[in-house]
Coordinates of C-alpha atoms and ligand atoms in Angstrom, one line a residue:
X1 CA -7.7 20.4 -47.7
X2 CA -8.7 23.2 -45.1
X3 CA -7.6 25.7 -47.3
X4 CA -9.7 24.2 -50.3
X5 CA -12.7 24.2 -48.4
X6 CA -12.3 27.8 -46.9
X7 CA -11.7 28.9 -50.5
X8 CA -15.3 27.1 -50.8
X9 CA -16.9 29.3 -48.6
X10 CA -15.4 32.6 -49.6
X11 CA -16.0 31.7 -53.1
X12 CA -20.2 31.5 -52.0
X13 CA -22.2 34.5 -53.4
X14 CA -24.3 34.2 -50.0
X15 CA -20.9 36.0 -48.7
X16 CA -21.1 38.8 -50.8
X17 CA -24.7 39.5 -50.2
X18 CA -24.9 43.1 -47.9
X19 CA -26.7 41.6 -44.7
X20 CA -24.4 38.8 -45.1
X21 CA -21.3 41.3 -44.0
X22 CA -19.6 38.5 -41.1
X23 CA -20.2 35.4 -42.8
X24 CA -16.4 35.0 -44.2
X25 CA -15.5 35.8 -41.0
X26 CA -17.5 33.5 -39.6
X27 CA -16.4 30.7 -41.7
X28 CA -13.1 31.0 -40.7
X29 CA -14.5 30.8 -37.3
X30 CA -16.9 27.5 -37.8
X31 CA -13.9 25.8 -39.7
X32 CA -11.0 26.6 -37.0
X33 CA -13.7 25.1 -34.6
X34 CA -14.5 22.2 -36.8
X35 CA -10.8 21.4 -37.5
X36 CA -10.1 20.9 -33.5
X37 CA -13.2 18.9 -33.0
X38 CA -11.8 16.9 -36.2
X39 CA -8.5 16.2 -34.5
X40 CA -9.8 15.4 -31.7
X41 CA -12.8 13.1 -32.3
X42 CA -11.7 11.3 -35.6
X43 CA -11.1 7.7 -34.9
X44 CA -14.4 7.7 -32.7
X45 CA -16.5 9.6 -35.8
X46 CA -14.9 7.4 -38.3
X47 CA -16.3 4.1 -36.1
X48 CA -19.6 6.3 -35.6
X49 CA -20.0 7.2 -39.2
X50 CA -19.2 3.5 -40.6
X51 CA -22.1 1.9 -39.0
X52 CA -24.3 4.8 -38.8
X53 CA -24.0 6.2 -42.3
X54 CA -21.4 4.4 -44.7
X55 CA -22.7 1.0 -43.8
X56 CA -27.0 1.5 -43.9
X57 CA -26.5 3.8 -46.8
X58 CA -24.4 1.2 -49.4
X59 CA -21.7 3.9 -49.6
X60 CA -19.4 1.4 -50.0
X61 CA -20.3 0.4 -53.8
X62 CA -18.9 4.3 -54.4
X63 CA -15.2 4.6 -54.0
X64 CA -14.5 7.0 -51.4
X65 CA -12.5 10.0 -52.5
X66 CA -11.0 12.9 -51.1
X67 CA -12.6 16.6 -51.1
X68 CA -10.4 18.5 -52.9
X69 CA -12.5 20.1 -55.6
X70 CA -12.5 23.8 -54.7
X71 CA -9.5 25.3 -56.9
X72 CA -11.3 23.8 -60.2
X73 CA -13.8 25.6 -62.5
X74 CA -15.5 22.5 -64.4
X75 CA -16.1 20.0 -61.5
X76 CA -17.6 17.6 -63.5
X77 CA -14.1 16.7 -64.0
X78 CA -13.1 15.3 -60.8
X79 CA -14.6 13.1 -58.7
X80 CA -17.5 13.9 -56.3
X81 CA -17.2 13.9 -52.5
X82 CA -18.9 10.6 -51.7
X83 CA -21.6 12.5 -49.1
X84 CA -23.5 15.6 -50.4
X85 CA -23.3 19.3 -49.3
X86 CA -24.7 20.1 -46.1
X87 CA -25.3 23.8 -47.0
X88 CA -24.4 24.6 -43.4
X89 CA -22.7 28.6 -44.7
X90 CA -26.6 28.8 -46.3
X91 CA -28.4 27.5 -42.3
X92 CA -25.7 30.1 -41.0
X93 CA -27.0 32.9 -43.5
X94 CA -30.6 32.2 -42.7
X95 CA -29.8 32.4 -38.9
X96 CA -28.3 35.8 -39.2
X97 CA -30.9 37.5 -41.1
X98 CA -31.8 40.3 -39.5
X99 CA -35.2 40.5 -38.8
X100 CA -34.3 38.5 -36.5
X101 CA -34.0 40.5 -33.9
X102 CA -36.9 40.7 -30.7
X103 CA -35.6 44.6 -30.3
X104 CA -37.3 45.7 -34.1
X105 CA -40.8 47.6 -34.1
X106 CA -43.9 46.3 -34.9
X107 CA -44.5 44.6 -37.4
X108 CA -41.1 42.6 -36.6
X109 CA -39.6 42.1 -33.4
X110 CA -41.4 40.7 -30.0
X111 CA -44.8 42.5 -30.5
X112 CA -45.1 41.1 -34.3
X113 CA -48.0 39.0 -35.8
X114 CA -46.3 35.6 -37.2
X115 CA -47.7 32.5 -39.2
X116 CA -45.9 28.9 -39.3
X117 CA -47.8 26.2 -41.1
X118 CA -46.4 23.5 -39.4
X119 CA -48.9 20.6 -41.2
X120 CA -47.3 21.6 -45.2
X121 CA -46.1 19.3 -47.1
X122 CA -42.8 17.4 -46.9
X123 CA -41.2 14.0 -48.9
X124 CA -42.3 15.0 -52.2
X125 CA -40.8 16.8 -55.3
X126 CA -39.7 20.7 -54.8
X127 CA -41.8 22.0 -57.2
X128 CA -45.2 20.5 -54.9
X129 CA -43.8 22.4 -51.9
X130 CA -43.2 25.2 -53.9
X131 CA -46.5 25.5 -55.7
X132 CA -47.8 25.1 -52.0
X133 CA -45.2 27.5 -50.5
X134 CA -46.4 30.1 -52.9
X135 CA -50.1 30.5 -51.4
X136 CA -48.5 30.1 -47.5
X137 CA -46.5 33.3 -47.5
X138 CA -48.8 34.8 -49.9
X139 CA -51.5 33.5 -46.8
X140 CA -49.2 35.5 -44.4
X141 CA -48.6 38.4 -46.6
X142 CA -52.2 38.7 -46.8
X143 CA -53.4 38.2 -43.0
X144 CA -50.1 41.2 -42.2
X145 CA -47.9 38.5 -40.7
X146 CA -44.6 37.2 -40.5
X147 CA -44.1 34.2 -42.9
X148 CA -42.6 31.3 -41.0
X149 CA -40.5 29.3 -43.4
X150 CA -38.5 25.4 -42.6
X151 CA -36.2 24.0 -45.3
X152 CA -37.0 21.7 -48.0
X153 CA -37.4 18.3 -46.4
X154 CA -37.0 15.5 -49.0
X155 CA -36.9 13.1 -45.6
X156 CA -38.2 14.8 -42.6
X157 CA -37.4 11.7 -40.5
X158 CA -33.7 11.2 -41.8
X159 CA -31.7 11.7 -38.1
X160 CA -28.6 12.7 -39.7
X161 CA -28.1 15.0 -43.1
X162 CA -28.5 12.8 -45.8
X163 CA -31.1 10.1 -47.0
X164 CA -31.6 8.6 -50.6
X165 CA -33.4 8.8 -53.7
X166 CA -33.8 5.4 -55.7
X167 CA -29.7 4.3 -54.9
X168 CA -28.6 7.8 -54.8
X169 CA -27.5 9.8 -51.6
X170 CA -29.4 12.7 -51.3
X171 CA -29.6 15.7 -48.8
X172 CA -33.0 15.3 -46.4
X173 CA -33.5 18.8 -46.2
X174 CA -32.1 21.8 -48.4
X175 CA -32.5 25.1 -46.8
X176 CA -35.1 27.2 -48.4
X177 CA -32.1 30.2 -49.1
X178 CA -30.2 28.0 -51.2
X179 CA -33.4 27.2 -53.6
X180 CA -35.2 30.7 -53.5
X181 CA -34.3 34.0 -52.4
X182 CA -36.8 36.9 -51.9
X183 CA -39.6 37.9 -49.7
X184 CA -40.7 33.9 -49.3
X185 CA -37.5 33.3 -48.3
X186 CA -36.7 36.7 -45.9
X187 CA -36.1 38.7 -48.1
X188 CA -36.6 42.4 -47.7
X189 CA -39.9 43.7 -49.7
X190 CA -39.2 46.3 -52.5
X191 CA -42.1 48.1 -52.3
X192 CA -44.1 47.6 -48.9
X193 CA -42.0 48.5 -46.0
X194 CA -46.1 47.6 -43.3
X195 CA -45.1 44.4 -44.7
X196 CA -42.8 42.0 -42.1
X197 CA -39.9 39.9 -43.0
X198 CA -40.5 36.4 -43.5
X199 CA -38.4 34.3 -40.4
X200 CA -37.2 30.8 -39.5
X201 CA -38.3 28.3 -37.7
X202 CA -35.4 28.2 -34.8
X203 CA -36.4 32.3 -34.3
X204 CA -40.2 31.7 -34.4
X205 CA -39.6 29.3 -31.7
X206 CA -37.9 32.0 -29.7
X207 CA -40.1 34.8 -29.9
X208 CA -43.5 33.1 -30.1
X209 CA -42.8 30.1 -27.4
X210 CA -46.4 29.6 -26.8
X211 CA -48.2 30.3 -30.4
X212 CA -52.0 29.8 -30.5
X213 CA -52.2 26.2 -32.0
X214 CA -55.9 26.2 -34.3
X215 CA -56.4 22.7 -36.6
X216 CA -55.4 23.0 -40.4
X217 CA -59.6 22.3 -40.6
X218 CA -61.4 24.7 -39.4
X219 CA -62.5 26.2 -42.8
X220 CA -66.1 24.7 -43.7
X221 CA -66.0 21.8 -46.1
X222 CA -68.8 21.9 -48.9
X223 CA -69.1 23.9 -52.3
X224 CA -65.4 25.6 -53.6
X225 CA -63.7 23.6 -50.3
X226 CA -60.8 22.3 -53.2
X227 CA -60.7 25.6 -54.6
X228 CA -57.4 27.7 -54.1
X229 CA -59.2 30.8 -54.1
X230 CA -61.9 29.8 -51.9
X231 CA -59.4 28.6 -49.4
X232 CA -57.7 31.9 -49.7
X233 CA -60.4 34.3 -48.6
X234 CA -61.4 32.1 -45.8
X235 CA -58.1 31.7 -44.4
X236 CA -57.0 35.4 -44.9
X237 CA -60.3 36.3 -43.4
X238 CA -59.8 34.4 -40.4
X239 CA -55.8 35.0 -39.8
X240 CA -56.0 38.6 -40.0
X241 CA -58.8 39.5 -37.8
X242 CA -57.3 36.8 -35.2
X243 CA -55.3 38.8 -32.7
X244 CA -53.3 36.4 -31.4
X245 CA -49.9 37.3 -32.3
X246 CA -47.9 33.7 -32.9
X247 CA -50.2 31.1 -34.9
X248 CA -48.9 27.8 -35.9
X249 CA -51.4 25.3 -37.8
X250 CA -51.2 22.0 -35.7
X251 CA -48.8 19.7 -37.6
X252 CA -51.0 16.2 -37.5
X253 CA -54.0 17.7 -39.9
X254 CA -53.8 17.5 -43.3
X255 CA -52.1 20.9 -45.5
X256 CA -54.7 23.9 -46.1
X257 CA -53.3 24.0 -49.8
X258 CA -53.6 20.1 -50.5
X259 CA -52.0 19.2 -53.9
X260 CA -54.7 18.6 -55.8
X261 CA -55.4 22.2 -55.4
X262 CA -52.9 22.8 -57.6
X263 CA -54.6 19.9 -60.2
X264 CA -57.4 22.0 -60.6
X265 CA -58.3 24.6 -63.9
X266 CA -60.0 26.7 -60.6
X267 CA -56.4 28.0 -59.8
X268 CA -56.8 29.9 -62.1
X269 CA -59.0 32.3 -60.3
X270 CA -57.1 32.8 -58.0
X271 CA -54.4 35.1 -60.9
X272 CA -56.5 38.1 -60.1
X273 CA -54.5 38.5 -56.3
X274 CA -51.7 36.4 -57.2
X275 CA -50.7 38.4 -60.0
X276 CA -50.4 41.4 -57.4
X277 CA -48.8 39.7 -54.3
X278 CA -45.1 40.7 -54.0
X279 CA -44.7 36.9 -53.3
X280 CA -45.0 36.3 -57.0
X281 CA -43.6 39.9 -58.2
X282 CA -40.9 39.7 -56.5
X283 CA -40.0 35.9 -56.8
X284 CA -36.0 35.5 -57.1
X285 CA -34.2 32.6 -57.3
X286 CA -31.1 31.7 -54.6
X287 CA -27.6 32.9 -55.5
X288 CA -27.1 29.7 -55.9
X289 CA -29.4 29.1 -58.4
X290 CA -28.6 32.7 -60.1
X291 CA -24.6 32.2 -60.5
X292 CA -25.4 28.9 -62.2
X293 CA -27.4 29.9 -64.7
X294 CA -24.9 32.9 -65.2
X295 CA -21.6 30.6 -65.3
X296 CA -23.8 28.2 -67.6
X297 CA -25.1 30.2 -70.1
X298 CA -22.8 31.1 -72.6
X299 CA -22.8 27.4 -73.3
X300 CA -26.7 27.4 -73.9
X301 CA -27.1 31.0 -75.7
X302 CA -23.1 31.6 -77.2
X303 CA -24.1 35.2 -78.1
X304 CA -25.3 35.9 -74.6
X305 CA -24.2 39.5 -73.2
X306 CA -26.4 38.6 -69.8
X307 CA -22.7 39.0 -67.8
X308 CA -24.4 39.8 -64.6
X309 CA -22.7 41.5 -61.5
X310 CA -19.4 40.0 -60.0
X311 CA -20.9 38.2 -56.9
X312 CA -22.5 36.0 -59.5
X313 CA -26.1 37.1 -59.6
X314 CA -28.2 38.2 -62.4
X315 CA -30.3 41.4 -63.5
X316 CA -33.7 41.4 -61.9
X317 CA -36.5 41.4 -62.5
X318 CA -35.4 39.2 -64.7
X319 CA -34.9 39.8 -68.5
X320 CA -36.4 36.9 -71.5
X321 CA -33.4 35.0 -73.1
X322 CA -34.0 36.4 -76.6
X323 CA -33.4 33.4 -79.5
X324 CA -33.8 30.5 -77.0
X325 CA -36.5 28.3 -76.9
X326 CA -36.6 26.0 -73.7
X327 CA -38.3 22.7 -73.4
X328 CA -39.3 20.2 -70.3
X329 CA -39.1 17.0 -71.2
X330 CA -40.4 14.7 -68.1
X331 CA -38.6 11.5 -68.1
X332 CA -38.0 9.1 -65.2
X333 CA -40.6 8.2 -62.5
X334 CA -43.1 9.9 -65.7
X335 CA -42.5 6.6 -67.9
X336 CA -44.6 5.2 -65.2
X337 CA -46.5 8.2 -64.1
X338 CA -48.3 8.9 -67.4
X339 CA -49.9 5.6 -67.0
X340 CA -51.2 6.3 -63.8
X341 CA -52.4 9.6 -65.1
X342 CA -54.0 8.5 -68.1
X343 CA -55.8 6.0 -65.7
X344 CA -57.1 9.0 -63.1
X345 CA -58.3 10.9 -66.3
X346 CA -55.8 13.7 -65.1
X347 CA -55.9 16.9 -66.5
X348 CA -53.2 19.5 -66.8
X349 CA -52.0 21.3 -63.8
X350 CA -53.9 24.3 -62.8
X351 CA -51.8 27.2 -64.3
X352 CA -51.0 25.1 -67.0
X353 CA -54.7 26.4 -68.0
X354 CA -55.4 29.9 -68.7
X355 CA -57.8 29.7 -71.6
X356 CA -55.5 32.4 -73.7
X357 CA -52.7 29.0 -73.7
X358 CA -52.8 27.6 -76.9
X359 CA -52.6 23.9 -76.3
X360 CA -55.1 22.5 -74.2
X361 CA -55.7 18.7 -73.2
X362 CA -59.2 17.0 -73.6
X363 CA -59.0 14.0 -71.6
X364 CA -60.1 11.3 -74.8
X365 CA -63.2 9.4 -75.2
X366 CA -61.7 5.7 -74.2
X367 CA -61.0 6.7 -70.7
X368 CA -63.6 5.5 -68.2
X369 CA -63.7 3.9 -65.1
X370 CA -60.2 3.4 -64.3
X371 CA -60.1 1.6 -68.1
X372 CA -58.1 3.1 -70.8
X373 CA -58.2 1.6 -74.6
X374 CA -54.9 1.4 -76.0
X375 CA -56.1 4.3 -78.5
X376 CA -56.6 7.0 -75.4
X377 CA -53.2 5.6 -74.1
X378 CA -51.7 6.7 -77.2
X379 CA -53.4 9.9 -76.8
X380 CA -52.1 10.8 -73.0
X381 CA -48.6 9.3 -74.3
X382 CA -48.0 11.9 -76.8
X383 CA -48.8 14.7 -74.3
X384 CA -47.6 13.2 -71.4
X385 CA -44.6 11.1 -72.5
X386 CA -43.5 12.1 -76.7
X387 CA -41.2 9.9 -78.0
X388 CA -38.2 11.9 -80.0
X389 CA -40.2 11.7 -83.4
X390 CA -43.0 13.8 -81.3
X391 CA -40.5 15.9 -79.6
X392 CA -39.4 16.6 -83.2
X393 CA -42.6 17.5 -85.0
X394 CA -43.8 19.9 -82.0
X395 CA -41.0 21.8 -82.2
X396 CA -41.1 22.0 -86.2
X397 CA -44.7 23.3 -85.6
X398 CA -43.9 25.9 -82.3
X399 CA -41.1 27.2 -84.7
X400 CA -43.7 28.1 -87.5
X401 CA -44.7 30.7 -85.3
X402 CA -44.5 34.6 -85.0
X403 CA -43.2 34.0 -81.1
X404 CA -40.6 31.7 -82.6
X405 CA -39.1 34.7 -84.8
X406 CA -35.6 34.6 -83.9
X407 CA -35.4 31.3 -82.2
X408 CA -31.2 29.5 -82.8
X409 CA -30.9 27.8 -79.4
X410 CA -32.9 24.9 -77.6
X411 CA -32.0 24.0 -74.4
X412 CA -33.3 20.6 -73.2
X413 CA -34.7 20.6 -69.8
X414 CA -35.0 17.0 -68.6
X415 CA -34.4 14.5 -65.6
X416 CA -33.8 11.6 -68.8
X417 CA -31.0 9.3 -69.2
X418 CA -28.1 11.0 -71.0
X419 CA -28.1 8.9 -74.2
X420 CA -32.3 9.8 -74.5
X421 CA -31.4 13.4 -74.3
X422 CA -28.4 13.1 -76.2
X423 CA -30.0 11.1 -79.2
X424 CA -32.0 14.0 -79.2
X425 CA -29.5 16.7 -79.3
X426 CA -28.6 15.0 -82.5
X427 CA -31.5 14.5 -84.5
X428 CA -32.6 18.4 -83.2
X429 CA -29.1 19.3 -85.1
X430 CA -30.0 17.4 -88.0
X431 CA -33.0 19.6 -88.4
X432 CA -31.3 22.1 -89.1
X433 CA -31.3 25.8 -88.4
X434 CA -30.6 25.6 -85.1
X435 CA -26.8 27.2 -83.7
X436 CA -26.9 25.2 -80.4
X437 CA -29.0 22.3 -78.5
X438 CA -27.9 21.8 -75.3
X439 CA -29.3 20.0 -72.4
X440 CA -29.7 20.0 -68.2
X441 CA -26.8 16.9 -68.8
X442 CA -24.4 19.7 -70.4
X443 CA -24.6 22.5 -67.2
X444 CA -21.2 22.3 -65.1
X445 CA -22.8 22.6 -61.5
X446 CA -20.6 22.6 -58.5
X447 CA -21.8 20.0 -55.9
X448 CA -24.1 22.3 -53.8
X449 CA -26.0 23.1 -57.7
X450 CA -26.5 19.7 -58.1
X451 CA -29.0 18.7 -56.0
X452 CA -31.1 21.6 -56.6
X453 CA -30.5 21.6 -60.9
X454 CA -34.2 21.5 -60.9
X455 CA -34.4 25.1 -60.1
X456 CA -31.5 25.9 -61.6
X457 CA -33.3 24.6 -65.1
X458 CA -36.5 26.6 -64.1
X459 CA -34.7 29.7 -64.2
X460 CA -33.9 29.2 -68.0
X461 CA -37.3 28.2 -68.9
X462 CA -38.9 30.7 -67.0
X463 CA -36.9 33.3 -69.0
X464 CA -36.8 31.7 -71.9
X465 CA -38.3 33.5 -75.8
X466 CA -40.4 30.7 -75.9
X467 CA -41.5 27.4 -73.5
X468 CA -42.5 24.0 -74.3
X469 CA -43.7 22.1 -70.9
X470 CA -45.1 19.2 -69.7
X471 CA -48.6 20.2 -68.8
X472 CA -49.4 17.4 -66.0
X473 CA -45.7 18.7 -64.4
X474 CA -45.6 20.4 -61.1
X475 CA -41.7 21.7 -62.5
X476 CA -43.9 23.4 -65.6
X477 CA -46.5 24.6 -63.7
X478 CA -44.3 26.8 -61.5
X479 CA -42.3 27.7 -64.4
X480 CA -45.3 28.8 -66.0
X481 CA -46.8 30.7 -63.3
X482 CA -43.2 32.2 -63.1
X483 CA -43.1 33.7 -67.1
X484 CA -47.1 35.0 -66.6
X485 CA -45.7 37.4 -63.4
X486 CA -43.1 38.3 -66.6
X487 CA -45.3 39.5 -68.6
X488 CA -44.6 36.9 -71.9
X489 CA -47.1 36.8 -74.5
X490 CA -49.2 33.9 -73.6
X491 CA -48.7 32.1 -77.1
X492 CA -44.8 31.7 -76.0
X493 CA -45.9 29.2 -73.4
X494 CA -46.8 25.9 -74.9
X495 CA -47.4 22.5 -73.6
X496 CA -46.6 19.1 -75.4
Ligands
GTP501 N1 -32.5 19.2 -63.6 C1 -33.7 18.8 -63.8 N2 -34.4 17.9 -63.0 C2 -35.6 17.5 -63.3 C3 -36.3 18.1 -64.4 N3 -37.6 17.5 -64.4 C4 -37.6 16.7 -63.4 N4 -36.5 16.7 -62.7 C5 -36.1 15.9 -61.5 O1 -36.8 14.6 -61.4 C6 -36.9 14.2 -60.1 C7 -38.3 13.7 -59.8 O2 -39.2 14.8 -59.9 P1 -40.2 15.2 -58.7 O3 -39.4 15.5 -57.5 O4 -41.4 14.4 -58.7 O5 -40.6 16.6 -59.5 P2 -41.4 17.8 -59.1 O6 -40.3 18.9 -59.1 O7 -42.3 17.7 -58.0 O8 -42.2 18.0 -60.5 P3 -43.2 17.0 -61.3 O9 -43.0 15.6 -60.8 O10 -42.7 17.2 -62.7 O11 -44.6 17.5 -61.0 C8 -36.6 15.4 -59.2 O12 -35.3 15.3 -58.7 C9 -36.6 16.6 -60.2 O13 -35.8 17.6 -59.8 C10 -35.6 19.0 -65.2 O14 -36.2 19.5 -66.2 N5 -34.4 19.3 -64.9
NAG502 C1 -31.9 44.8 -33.3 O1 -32.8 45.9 -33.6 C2 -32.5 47.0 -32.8 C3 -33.6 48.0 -33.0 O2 -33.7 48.4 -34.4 C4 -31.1 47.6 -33.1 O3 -30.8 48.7 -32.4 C5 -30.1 46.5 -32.9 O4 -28.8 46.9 -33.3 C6 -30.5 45.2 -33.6 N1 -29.6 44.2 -33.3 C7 -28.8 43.5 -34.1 C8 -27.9 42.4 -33.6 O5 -28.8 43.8 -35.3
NAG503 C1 -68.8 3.1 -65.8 O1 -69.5 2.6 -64.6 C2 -70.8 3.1 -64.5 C3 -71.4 2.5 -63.2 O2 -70.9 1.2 -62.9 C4 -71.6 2.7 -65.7 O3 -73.0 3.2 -65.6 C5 -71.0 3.2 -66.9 O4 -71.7 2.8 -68.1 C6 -69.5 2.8 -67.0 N1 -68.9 3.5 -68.2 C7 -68.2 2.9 -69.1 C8 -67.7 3.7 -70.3 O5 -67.9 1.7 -69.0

């Protein structure tokens, strides 16, 4: 079993990245430690973990089996650990990056500026913290300082690793490095060496112990207050002529970015800076994310010569998928969701609304006062929620034109139940003139991919010949905003 999991760890791209030179060695290390402490405290954890985790979580419904999944390629065929990863070789590689370091000059180092937004969001879906995460480090890009990042908390208040989601155990936090890579995420910056490293939390706390606190409110409320690009130049005006060198927004206000920033068709002004900020130009996904796409996609695109490098990362920037068209279907918590939406009078997402995008949404005369008439239901429903026989006739349409030239493979991006998507699959095929239709249900993911397949999904449709989204989605938004920094014809982004 030891050696199965050490073969886990050397097996991790994170080990082959260049700054990452120890980490094998310090695997070895952290797993000879962890063995004796095993041995030694067994019987005691086992009591500990039965009424602390097994029991409050229901883990007993699962039956327990054992870990021994690493010499397999397709783990889909063997049974799942009964807890999920802990990512702790992914903590380790974000402790040892190595800006941080107090010795480095300035703009790093003891005598560098740093921002931690300790008040942004936690406990919802990745892509709201991402959309958010996005205009931080591009906050602390702009006001020359240190981006201070935290994981991905799905349950900030979980006391151990795990918590749930519905009746499924879940991580509560997934570090930010096994999501996204790049200058968000410490990354070095290719083209702007003024500009400092982003940093974790554990090192901000080290070299800024007593950071200037200021209140996430101190930007003037009134006309343009809900506006991302009005919010911007304030902020960056005030955090760059501050000179205080640590600042941490005070935890207990509300976020600078709220979400319904992101709602809004004024996020689109704020392309002009975004377009330029290395945080967008040089957004990469995790390794994590990378090798899964790579070990995945000669299943979704047969013909693919995308081979990639050994260590299991792919070409970037990254390159379209030529013949593939992707599409997000929004299932799940959305058979509910539309409702709601169709009862706010919600609009698409913000960067779901460049003008040059070809499908736009009218909220429809029947929606008033928190009433809807069955006929603007039906209306929100076939954006919001299509049924197979809309699915269907979109895609006839989208394929009518000159974007679609070429298009043989659909890949099926979707959180729905496997006999929706694979009902689907079938009647796609029955259309005819289409070589493959796969779906997120058909990716072999190892255990750590799992929990983040999400991103993994976005990094198809983001490179994708032509997308098909869910325009009230915060997963299509990002992936939108990800394929306009790649220079795609805007007619090859559509929304249901
Ligand atoms: N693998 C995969 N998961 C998805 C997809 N769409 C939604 N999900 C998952 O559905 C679950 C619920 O979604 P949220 O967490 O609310 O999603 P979100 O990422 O914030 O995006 P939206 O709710 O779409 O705005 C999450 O676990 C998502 O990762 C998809 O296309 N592929
Ligand atoms: C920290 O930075 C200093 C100055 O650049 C360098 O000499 C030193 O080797 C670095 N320390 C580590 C552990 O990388
Ligand atoms: C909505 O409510 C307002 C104020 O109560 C009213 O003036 C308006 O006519 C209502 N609209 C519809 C469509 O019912």
């Amino acid at each position: 079993m030891l050696g199965a999991m050490f073969n886990l760890f050397s097996r991790s791209p994170y080990a082959l990245l260049p700054s990452d030179n120890n980490s094998r060695q310090s695997a070895r290390k952290y797993l000879t430690k962890r063995t004796i402490i095993f041995w030694t405290s067994a019987p005691a954890a086992f009591i500990l973990f039965y009424f602390a985790v097994f029991r409050p979580l229901g883990l007993w419904k699962k039956s327990a089996t054992p870990l021994a999944v690493a010499e397999v390629d397709d783990w889909r065929d063997y049974p799942e650990p009964p807890l999920p990863p802990d990512y702790e070789h992914i903590y380790e590689f974000e402790r040892k990056l190595p800006q941080h370091n107090q010795s480095l000059p300035f703009p790093e180092g003891s005598t560098g500026r740093y921002f931690y937004s300790a008040n942004h969001a936690d406990t919802s879906g990745w892509n709201n913290i991402l959309q958010e995460y996005i205009f931080l480090a591009h906050l602390a890009y702009a006001s020359q300082r240190s981006f201070v990042f935290d994981p991905y908390e799905w349950d900030p208040k979980a006391k151990g690793k795990w918590s749930k989601f519905g009746d499924k155990v879940v991580p509560a936090r997934i570090p930010l490095n096994a999501l996204v890579s790049g200058p968000m995420a410490g990354g070095p910056v290719k083209n702007d060496r003024t500009m400092p490293r982003a940093v974790n939390k554990a090192y901000f706390d080290k070299v800024c112990p007593h950071p200037t606190v200021i209140p996430g409110d101190v930007v003037p409320e009134g006309v343009g207050s809900t506006d991302g690009n009005f919010i911007m130049v304030k902020w960056v005006k005030k955090l760059l002529t501050m000179t205080d060198r640590c600042i941490r927004l005070d935890g207990s206000n509300s976020q600078i970015f709220p979400y319904y920033v992101f709602g809004m068709a004024s996020l689109i002004e704020s392309w002009p800076w975004m377009s330029e900020s290395p945080i967008l130009r040089e957004f990469r996904w995790s390794p994590l994310v990378e090798s899964a796409v790579l070990k995945n996609l000669h299943r979704i695109v047969p013909s693919t010569t995308d081979e990639g490098y050994p260590d299991g990362q792919i070409q970037f920037p990254y390159k379209p998928i030529h013949g593939l068209l992707a599409v997000h279907i929004r299932r799940g918590d959305y058979i509910d969701h539309c409702w709601y939406l169709a009862h706010y009078a919600a609009t698409f997402q913000g960067w779901n609304t460049f003008p040059e995008y070809v499908d736009k949404f009218q909220v429809p005369a029947g929606v008033a006062n928190g009433t809807v008439t069955p006929e603007a239901m039906e209306v929100y429903m076939e954006h919001c929620l299509p049924n197979h026989a809309q699915v269907l006739a979109k895609i006839a349409s989208v394929r009518q034109t000159p974007e679609a030239k070429g298009l043989k493979h659909i890949f099926i991006m979707t959180n729905a139940k496997a006999d929706w998507a694979n009902e689907l699959k079938d009647k796609l095929m029955a259309q005819g003139g289409w070589d493959t239709v796969t779906t997120s249900r058909d990716m072999h993911l190892s255990w750590e991919q799992k929990f983040i397949s999400q991103a993994v999904d976005m990094l198809i449709g983001q490179r994708a010949q032509v997308f098909i989204g869910n325009g009230w989605s915060s997963l299509t938004s990002n992936t939108v905003l990800l394929r306009r920094s790649m220079d795609f014809l805007p007619r090859a982004t559509r929304f249901w």
